[in-house]
Short mmCIF file of C-alpha atoms in Angstrom, two decimals:
data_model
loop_
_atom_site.label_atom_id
_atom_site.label_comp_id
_atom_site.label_asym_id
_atom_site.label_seq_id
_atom_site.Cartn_x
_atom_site.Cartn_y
_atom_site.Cartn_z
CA UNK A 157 84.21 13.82 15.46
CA UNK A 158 82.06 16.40 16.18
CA UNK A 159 78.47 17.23 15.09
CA UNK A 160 75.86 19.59 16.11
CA UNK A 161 72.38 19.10 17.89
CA UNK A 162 69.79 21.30 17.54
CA UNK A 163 66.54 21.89 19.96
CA UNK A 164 63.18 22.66 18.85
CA UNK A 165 59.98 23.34 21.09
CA UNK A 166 59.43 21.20 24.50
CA UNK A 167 63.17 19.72 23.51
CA UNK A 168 64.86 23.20 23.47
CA UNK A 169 63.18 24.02 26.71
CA UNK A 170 64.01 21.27 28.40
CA UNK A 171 67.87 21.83 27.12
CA UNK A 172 67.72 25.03 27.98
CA UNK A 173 69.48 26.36 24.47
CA UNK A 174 68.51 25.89 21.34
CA UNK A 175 71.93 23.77 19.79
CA UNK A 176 75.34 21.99 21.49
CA UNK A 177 77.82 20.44 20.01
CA UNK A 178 78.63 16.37 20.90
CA UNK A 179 82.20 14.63 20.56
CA UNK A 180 81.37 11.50 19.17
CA UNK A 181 83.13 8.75 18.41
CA UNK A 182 83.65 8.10 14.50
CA UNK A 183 81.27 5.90 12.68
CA UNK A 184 78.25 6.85 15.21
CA UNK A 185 74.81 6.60 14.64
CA UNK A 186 72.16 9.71 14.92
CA UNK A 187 70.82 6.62 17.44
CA UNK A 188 73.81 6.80 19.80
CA UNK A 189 73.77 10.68 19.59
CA UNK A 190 69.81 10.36 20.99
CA UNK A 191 71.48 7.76 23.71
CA UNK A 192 74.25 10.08 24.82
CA UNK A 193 71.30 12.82 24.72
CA UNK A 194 69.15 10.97 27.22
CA UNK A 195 71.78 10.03 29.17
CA UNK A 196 72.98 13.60 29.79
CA UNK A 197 69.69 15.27 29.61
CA UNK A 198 67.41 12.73 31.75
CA UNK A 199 64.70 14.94 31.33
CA UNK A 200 64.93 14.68 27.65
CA UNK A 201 64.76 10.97 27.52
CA UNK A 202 60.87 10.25 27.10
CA UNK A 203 60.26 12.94 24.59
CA UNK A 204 63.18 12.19 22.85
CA UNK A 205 61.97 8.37 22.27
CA UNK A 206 58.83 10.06 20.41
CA UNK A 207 60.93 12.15 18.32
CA UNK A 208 61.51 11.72 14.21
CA UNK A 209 65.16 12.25 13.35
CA UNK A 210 66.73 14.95 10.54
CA UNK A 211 70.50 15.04 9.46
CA UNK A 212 71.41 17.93 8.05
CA UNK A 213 68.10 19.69 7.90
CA UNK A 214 66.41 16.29 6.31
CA UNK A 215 64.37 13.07 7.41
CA UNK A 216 66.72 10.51 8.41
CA UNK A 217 66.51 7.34 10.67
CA UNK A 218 68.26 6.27 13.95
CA UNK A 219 70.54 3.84 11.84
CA UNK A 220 72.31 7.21 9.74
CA UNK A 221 76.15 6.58 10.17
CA UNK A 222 77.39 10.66 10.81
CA UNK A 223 80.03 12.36 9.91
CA UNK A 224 81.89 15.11 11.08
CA UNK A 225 80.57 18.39 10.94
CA UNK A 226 76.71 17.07 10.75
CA UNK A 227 73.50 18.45 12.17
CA UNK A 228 70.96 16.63 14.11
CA UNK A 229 67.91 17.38 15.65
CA UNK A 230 65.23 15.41 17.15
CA UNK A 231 61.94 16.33 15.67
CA UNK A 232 58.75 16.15 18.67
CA UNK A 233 55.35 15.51 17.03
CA UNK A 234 54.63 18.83 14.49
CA UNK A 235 52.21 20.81 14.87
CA UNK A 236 52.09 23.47 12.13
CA UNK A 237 49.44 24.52 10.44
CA UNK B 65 56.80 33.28 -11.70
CA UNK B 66 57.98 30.95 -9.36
CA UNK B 67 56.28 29.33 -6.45
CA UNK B 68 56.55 31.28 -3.19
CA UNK B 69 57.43 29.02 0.03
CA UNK B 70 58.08 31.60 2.98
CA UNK B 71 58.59 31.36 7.47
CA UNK B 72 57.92 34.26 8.21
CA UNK B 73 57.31 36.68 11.77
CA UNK B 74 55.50 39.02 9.87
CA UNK B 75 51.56 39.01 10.29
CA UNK B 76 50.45 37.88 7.37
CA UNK B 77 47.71 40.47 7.25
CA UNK B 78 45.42 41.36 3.65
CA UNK B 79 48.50 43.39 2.31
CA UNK B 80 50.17 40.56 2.82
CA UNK B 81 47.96 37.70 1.02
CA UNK B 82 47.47 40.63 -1.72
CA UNK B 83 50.83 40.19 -2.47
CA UNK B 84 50.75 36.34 -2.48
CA UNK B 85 47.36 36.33 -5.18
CA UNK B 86 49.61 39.08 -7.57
CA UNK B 87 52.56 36.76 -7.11
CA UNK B 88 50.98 33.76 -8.24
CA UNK B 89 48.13 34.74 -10.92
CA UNK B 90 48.39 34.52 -14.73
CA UNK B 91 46.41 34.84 -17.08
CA UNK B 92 45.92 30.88 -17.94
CA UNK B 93 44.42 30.25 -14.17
CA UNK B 94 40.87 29.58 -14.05
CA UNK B 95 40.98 28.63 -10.32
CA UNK B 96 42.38 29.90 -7.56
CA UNK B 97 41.85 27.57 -4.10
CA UNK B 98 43.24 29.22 -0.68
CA UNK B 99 43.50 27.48 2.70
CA UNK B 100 44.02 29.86 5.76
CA UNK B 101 44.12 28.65 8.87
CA UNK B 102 43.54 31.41 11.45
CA UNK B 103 43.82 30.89 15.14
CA UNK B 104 40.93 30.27 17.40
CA UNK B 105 39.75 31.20 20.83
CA UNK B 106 39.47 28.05 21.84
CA UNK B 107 41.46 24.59 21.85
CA UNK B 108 41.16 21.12 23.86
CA UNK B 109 38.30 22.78 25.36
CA UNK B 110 40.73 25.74 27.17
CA UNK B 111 40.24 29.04 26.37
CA UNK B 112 43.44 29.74 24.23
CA UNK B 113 45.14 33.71 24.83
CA UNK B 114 47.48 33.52 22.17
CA UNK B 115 49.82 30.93 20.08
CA UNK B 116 53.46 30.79 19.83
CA UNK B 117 54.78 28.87 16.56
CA UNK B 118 58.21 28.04 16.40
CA UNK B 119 59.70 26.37 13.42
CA UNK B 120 63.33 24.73 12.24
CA UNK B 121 63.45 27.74 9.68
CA UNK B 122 66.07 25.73 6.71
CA UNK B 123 64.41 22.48 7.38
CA UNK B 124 60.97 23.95 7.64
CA UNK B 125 61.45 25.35 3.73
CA UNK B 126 63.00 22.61 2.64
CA UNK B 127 60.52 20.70 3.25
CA UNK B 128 57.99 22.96 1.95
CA UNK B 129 59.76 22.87 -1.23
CA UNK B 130 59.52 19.16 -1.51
CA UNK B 131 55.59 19.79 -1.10
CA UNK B 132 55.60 22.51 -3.86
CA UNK B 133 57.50 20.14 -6.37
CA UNK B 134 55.28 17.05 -5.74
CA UNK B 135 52.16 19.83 -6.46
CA UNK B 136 53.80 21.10 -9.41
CA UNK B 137 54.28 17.33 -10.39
CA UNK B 138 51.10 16.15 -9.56
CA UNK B 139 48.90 19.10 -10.86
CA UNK B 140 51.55 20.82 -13.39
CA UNK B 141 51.16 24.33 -11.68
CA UNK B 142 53.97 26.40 -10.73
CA UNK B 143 51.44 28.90 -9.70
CA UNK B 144 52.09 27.95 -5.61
CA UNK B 145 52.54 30.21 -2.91
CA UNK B 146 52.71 28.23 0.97
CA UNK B 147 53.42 30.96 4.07
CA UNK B 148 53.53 29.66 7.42
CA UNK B 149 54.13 32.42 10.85
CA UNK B 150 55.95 32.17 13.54
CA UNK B 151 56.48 34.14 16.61
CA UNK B 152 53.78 35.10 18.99
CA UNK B 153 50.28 35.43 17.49
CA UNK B 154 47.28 36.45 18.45
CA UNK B 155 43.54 34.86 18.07
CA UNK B 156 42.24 35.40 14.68
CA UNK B 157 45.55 36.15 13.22
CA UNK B 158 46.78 33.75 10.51
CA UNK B 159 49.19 31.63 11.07
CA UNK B 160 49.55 29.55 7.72
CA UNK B 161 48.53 30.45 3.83
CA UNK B 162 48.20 28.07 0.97
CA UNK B 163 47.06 29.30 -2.56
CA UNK B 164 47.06 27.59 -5.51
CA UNK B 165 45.92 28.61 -8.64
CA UNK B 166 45.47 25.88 -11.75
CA UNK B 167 43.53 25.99 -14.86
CA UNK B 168 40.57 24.30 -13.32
CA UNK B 169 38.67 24.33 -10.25
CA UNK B 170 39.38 20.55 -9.37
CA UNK B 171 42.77 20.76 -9.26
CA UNK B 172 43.29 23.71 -7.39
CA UNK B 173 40.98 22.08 -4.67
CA UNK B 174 42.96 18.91 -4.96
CA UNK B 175 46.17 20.72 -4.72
CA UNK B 176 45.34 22.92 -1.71
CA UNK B 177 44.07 20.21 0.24
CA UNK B 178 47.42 17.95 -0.40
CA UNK B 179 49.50 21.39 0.08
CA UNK B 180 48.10 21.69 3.77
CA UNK B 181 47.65 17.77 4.34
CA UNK B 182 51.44 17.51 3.61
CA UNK B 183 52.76 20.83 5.82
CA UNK B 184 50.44 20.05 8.76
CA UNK B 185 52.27 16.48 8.29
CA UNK B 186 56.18 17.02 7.17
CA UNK B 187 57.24 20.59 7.72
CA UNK B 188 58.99 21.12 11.21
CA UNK B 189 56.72 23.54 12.98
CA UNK B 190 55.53 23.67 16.36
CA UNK B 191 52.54 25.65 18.26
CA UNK B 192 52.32 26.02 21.48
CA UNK B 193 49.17 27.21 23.24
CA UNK B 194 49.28 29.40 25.66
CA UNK B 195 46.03 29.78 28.33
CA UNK B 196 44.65 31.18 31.39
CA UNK B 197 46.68 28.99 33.59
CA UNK B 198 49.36 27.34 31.65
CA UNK B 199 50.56 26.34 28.33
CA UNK B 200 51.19 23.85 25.90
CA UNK B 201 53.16 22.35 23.25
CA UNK B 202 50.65 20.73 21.31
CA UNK B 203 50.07 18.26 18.60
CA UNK B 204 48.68 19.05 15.12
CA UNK C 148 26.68 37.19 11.30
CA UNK C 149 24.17 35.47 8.71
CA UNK C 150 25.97 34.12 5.47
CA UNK C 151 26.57 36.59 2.48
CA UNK C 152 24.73 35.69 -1.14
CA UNK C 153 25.16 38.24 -3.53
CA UNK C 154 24.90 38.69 -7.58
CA UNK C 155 26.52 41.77 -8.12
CA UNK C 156 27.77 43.95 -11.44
CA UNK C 157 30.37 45.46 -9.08
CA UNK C 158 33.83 44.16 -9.33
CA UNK C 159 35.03 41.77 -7.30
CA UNK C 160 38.21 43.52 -6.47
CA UNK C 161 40.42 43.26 -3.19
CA UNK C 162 38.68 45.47 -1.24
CA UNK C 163 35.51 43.44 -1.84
CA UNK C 164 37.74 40.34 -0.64
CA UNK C 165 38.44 41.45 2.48
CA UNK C 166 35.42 43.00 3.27
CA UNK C 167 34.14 38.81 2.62
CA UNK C 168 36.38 37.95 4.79
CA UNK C 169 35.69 40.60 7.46
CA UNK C 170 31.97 39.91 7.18
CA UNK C 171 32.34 36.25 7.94
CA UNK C 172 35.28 35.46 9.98
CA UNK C 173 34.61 34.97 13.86
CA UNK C 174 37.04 33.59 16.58
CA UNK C 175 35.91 29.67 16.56
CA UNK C 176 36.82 29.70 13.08
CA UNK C 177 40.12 27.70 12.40
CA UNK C 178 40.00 26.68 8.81
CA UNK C 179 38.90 29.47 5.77
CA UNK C 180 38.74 28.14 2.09
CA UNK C 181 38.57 29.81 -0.96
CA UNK C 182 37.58 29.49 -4.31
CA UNK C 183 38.15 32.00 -6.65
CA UNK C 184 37.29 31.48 -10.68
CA UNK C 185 39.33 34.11 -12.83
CA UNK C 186 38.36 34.63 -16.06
CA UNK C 187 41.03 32.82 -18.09
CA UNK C 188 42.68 34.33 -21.44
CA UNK C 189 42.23 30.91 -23.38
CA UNK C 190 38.53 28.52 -23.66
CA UNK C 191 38.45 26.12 -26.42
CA UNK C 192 41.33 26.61 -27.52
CA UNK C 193 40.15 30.15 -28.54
CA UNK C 194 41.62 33.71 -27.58
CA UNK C 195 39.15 35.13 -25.03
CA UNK C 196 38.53 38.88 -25.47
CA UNK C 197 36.10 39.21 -22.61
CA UNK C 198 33.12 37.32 -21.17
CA UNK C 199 29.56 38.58 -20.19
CA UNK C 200 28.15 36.95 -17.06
CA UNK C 201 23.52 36.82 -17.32
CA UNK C 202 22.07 35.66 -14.20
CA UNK C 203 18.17 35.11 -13.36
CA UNK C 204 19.06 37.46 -10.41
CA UNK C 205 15.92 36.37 -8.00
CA UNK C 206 16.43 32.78 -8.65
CA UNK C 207 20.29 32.61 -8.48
CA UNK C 208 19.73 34.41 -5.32
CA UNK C 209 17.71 32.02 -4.41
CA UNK C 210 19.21 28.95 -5.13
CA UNK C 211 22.25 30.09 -3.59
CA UNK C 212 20.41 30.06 -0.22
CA UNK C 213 19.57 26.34 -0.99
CA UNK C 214 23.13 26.29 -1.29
CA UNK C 215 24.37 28.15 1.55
CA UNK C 216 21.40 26.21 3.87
CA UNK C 217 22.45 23.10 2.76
CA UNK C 218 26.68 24.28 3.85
CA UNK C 219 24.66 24.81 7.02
CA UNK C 220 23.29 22.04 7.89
CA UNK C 221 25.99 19.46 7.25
CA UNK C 222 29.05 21.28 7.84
CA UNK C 223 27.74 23.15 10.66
CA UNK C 224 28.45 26.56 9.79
CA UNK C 225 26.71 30.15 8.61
CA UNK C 226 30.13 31.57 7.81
CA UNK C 227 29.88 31.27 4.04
CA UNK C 228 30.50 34.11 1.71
CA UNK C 229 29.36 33.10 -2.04
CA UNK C 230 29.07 35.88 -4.82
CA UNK C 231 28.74 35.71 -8.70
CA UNK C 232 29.71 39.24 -10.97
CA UNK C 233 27.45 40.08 -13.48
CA UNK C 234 27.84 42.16 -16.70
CA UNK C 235 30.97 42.49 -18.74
CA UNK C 236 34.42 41.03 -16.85
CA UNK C 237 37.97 41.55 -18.25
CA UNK C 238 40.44 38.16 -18.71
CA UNK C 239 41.69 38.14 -14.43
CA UNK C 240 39.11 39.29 -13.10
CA UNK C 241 37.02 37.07 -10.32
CA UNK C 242 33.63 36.01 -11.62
CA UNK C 243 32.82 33.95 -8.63
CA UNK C 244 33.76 33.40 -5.17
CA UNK C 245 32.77 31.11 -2.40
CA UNK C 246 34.43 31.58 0.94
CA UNK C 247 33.58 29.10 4.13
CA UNK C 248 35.25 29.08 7.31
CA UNK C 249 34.59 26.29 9.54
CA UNK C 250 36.09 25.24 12.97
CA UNK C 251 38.48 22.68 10.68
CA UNK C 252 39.69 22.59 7.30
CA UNK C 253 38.36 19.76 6.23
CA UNK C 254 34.70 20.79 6.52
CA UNK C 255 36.09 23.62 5.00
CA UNK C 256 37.44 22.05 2.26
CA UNK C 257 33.80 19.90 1.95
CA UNK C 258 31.69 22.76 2.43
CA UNK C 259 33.78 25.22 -0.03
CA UNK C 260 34.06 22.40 -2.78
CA UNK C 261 30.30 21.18 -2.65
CA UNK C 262 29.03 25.23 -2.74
CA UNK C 263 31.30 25.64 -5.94
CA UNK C 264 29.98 22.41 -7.50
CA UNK C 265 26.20 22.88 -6.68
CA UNK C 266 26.43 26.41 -8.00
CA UNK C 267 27.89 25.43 -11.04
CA UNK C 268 24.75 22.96 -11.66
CA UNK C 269 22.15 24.88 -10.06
CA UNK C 270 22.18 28.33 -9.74
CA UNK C 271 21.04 30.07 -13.35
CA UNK C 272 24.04 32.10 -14.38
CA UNK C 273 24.92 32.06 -18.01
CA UNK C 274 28.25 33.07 -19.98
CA UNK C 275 29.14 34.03 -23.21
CA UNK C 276 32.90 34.21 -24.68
CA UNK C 277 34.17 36.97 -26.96
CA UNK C 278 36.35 35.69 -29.06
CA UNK C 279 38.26 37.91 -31.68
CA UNK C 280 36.22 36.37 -34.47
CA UNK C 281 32.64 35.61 -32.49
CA UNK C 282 31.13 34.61 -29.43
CA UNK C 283 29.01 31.62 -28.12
CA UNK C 284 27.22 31.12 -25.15
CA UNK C 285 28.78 28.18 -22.96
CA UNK C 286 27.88 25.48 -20.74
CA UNK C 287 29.67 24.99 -17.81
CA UNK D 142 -5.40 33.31 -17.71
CA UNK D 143 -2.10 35.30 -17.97
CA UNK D 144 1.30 34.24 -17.26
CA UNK D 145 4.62 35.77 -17.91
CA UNK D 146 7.95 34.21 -19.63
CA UNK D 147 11.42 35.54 -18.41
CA UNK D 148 14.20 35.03 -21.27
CA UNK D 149 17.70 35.02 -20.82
CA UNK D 150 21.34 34.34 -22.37
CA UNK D 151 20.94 32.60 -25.90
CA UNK D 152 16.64 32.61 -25.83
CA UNK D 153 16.77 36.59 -24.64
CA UNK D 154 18.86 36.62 -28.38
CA UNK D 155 16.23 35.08 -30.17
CA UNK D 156 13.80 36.59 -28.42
CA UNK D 157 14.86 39.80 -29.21
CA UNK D 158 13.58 40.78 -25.47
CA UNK D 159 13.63 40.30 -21.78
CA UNK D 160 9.77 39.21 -20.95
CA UNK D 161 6.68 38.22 -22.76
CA UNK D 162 3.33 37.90 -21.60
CA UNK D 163 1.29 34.86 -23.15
CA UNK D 164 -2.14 34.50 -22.33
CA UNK D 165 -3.35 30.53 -22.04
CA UNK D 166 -6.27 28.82 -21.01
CA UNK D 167 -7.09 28.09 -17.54
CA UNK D 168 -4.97 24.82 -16.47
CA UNK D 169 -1.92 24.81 -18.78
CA UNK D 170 1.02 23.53 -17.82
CA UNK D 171 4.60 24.92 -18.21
CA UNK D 172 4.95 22.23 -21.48
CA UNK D 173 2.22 23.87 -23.03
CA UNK D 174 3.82 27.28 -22.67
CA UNK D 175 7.33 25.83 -24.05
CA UNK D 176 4.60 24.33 -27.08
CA UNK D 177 2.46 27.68 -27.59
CA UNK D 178 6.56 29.94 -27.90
CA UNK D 179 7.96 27.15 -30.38
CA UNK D 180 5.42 27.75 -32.74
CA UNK D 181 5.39 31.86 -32.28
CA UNK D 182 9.50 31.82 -32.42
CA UNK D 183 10.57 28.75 -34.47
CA UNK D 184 13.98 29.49 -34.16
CA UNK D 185 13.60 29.06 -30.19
CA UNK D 186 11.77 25.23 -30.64
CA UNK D 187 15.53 23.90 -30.42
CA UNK D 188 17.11 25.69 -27.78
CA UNK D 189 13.77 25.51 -25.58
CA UNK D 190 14.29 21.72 -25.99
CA UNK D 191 17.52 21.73 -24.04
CA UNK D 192 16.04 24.05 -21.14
CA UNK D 193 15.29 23.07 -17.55
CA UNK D 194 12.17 24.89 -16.60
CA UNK D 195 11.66 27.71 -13.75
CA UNK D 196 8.06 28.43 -12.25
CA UNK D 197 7.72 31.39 -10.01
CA UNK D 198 12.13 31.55 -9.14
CA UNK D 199 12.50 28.08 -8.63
CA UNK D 200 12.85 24.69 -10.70
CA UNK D 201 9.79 22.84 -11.56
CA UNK D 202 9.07 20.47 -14.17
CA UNK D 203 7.21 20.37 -18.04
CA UNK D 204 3.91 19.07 -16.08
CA UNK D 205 3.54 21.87 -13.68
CA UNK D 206 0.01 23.29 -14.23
CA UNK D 207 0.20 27.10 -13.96
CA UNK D 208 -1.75 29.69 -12.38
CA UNK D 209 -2.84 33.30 -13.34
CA UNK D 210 0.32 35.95 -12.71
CA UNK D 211 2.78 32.95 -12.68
CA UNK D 212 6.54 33.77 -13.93
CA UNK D 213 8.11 30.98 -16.07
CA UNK D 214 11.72 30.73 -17.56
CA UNK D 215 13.38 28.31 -19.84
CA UNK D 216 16.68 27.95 -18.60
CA UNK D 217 19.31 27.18 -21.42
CA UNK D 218 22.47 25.31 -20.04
CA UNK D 219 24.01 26.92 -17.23
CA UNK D 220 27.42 28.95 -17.27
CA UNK D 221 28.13 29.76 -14.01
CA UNK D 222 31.10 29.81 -11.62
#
């Protein structure tokens, strides 16, 4: 399956782009998409371990089971306001 | 009237937060409580030259939503309006807006504070500052 | 920039507003809060026609310096607008206003709330309500 | 001596004016003012009773002993904000 990634602040700077799309195997986790992240991305490793998690544009948890089609992104600490 | 929940690159200048005070008002609101949070020279002890804000635009209101319905909830007033910029802005330029307007003044203080409490804490923004001799993504 | 204490018969319309704001703003300040009381269509479960606004002029002036001295000392900060209308005000319009801008919101918040409050028990302003069949001076 | 009594909101009504002048012997005190206007305006002895008192633009208190020129007000229950 597929799903989407997008990059926010210090992430998408570090990625270089602001989305890419991961083949994943079915039944993943949003915490084997941040795996396959760090492993591809070494740079992104460390910030990524202080990052919340959304699927599909909402808080989520590394234990979310995905399905095909979703969006992720790894959330570094806010800082609106 | 419904509540107003906005990211926007527009400056949110007085023509602007005219807008927001006509949007909101009625004639039952005795109280009208506004947080603006403007950006300052300084940060962390650097001398800041401008901010860049950069949000995750469909979370980012959805999430602001979920603030405006627990307010509404909490302090039964649909009479809301929560702005946040992004883009590059400049010192003294705001970059957020929270009104609230209630029938009482105790409320609308209440409400305001949670509104900002809540978005500074939830809503997927980011700010990085930019200085003399570098720049930051930074915290809070 | 010294802090703004006013009772005025003038309206308190937008361009007063940002002329507040203008007057008190400066580039360390991160956090601005407003109050704003309207004058609501509804008290006591009467129909407000209109309300007249009395004040003691030198004293209220006066007392809002205690006030705006007090904002001063513990919230560390002479950026405080705070003006009460006098004379006859139409249901919408703002009878009061207290802006405070500190380097964070929550002193904002604090100092905005506390200068609302203490005027409200302090500072001798008096209203009466037109109804359509009477009026009555009120407390509070 | 001579001292002068600012009304306002509901005691201006009664009143029927903005000022009086009251002349009172040397070392009266603001409660003998309130005394000496309940018995010239009966209708005000209630109200006055609910009144914080004002010497020379700022609070004081019933026991304040006055001096010649001072400005007094009754204040009924505030309305402001």
């Amino acid at each position: 399956m597929r799903v989407t990634v997008r990059y926010f602040a210090a992430l998408r700077e570090l990625a270089g782009r602001p989305s890419e799309a991961l083949d994943m195997p079915v039944g993943a986790t949003a915490g084997a998409v941040r795996m396959a992240l760090a492993s591809r991305h070494p740079a992104m490793a460390g910030p990524l371990s202080a990052c919340a998690v959304a699927v599909n544009q909402a808080y989520s948890d590394l234990e979310r089971t995905l399905e095909d089609g979703d969006e992720l992104a790894f959330l570094p600490p806010l800082g609106g306001g | 009237m419904a509540p107003i929940v906005r990211i926007t690159r527009e400056p949110l200048d007085q023509t602007a937060m005219d807008a927001l005070e006509t949007a909101i008002m009625h004639p039952g609101a005795g109280g009208l409580v506004t947080f603006e949070g403007i950006v300052r020279d300084h940060a962390r002890g650097k001398r800041v030259r401008w901010l860049e804000y950069e949000a995750y635009p469909e979370m980012a209101e959805r999430e602001m939503r979920v603030i405006v319905a627990e307010i509404a909830t909490r302090w039964q007033t649909d009479a809301i309006a929560m702005v946040h910029r992004v883009g590059r802005l400049a010192v003294g330029e705001r970059a957020v807006v929270v009104r609230v307007a209630c029938a009482h003044r105790a409320e609308a203080f209440e409400a305001c504070r949670y509104g900002i409490d809540t978005l500074k804490a939830t809503v997927p923004i980011w700010k990085k500052e930019i200085y003399e001799d570098g720049e930051e993504w930074v915290e809070g």
